[in-house]
PDB file of C-alpha atoms in Angstrom:
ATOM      1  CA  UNK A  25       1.860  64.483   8.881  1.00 52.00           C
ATOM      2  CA  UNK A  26       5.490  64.741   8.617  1.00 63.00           C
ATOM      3  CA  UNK A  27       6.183  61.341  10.595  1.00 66.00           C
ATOM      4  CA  UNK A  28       3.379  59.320   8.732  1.00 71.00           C
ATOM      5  CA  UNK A  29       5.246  60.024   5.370  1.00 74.00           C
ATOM      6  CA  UNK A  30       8.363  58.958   7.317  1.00 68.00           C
ATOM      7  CA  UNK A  31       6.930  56.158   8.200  1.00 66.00           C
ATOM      8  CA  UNK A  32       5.540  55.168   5.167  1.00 79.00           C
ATOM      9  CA  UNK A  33       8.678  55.695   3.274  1.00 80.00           C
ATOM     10  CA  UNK A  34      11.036  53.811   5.267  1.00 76.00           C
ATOM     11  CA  UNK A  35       8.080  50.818   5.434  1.00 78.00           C
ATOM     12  CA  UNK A  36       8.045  51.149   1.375  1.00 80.00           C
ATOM     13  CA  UNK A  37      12.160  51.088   1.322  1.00 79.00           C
ATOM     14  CA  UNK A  38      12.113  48.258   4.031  1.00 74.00           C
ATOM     15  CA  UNK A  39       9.866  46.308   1.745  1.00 78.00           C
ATOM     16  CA  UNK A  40      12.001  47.284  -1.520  1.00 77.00           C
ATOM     17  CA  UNK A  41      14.993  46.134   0.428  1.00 74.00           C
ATOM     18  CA  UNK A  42      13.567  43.148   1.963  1.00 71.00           C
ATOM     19  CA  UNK A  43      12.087  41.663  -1.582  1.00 71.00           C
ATOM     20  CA  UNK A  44      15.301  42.640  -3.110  1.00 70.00           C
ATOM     21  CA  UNK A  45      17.162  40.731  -0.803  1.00 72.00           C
ATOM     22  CA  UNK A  46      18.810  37.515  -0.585  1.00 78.00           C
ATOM     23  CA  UNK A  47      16.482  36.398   2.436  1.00 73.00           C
ATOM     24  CA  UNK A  48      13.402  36.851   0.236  1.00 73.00           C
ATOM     25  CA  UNK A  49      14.766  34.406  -1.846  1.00 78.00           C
ATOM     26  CA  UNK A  50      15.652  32.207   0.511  1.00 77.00           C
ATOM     27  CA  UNK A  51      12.417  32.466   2.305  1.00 77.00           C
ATOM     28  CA  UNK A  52      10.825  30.878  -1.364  1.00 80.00           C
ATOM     29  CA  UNK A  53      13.465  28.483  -1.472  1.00 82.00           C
ATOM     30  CA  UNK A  54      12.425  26.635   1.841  1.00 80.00           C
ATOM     31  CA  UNK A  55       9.171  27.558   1.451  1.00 83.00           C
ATOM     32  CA  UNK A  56       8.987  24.888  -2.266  1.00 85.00           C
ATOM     33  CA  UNK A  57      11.320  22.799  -0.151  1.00 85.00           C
ATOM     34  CA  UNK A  58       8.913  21.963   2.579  1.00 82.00           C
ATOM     35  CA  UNK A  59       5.801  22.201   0.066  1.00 82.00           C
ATOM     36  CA  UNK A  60       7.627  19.614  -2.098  1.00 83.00           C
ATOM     37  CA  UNK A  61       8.654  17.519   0.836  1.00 79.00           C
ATOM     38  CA  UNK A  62       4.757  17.603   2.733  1.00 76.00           C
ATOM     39  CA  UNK A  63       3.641  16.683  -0.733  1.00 78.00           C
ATOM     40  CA  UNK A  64       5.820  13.449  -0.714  1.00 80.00           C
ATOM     41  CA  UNK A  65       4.536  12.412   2.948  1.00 82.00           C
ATOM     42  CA  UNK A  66       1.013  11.978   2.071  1.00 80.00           C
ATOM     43  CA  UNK A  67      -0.360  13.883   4.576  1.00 82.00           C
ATOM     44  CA  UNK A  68      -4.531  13.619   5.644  1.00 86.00           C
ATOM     45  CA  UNK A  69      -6.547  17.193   6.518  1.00 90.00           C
ATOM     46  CA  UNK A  70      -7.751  17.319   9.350  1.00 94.00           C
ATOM     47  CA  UNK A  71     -11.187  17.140   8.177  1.00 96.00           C
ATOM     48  CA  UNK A  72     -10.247  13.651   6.194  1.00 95.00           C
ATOM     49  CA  UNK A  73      -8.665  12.602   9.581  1.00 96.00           C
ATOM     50  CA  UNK A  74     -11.999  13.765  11.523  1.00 97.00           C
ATOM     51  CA  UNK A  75     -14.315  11.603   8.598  1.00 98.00           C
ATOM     52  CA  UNK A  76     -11.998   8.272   9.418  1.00 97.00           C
ATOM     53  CA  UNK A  77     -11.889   8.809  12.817  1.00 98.00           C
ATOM     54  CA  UNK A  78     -15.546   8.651  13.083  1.00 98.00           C
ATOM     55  CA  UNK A  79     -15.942   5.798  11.020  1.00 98.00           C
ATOM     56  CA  UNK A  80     -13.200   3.701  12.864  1.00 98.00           C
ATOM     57  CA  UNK A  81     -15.469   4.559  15.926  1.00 98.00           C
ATOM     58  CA  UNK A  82     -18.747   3.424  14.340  1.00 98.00           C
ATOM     59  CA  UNK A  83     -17.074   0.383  13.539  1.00 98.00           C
ATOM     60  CA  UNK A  84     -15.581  -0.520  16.960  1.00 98.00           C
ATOM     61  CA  UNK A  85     -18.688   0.156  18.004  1.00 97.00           C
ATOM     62  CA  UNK A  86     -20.584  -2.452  15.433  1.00 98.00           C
ATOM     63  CA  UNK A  87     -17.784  -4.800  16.080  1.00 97.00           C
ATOM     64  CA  UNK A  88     -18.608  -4.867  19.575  1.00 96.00           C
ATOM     65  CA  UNK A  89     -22.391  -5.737  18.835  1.00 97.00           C
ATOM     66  CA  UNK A  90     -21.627  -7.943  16.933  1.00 97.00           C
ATOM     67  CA  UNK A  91     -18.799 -10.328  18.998  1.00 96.00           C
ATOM     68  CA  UNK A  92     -22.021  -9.753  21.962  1.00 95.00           C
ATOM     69  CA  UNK A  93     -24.527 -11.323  19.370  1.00 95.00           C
ATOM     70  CA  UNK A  94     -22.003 -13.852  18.853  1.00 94.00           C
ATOM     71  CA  UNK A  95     -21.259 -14.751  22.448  1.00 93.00           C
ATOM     72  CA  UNK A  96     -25.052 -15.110  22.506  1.00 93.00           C
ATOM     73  CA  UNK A  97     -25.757 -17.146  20.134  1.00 91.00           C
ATOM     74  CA  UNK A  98     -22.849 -19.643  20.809  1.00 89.00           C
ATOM     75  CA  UNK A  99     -24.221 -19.621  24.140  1.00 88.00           C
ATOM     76  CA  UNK A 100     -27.468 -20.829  23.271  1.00 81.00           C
ATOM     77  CA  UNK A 101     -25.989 -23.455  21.042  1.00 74.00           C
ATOM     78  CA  UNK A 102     -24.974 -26.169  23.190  1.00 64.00           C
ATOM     79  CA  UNK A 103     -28.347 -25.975  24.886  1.00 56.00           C
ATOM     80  CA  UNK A 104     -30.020 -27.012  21.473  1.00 57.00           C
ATOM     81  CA  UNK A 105     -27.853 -29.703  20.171  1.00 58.00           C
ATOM     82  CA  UNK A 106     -28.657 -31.238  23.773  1.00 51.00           C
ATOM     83  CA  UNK A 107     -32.451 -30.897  22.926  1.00 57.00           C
ATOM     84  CA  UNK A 108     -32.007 -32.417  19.707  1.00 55.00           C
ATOM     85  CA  UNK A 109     -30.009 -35.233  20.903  1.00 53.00           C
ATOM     86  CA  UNK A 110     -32.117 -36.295  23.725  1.00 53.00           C
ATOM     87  CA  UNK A 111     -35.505 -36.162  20.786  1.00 57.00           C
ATOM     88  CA  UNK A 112     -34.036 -38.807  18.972  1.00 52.00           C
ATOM     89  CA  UNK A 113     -34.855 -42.465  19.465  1.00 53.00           C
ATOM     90  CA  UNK A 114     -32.324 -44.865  19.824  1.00 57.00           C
ATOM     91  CA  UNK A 115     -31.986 -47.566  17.001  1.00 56.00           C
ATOM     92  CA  UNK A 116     -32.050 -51.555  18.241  1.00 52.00           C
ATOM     93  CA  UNK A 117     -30.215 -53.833  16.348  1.00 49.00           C
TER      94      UNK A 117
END
């Protein structure tokens, strides 16, 4: 019993001492100085960084069907202006 109340005097004078301290106020001071200074960074959460992450990836993805689609299509291309040319009669003067 005798130690406990030690113990929980000297914690209760350590944290007296400790708030009444120059370090405590220091400890605010650079804690407001890096608040203030992440503030001014524009810094993304995590979770907004997770959200446009997984859009960026949808997108690659679509972007990629697409330029396929593309490549398809322009491959088929040639093959029907060939077609149309060959329909067409040629004109005697």
């Amino acid at each position: 019993m005798i130690g406990k109340k030690l113990f929980e005097e000297v914690s209760a004078k350590l944290s007296e001492t400790i708030a009444n301290s120059p370090a405590k106020d220091v400890e605010k001071n650079v804690k407001a100085l890096l608040g203030s200074a992440f503030n001014r960074m524009d810094l993304v959460t995590r979770e907004e960084f997770d959200i446009q992450q997984q859009v960026l990836i949808k997108t690659r993805t679509k972007l990629a069907d697409l330029e396929a689609r593309l490549a398809k299509l322009e491959g088929e291309q040639p093959l029907q202006q060939v077609e149309t040319t060959a329909e067409v009669p040629e004109q005697v003067e």
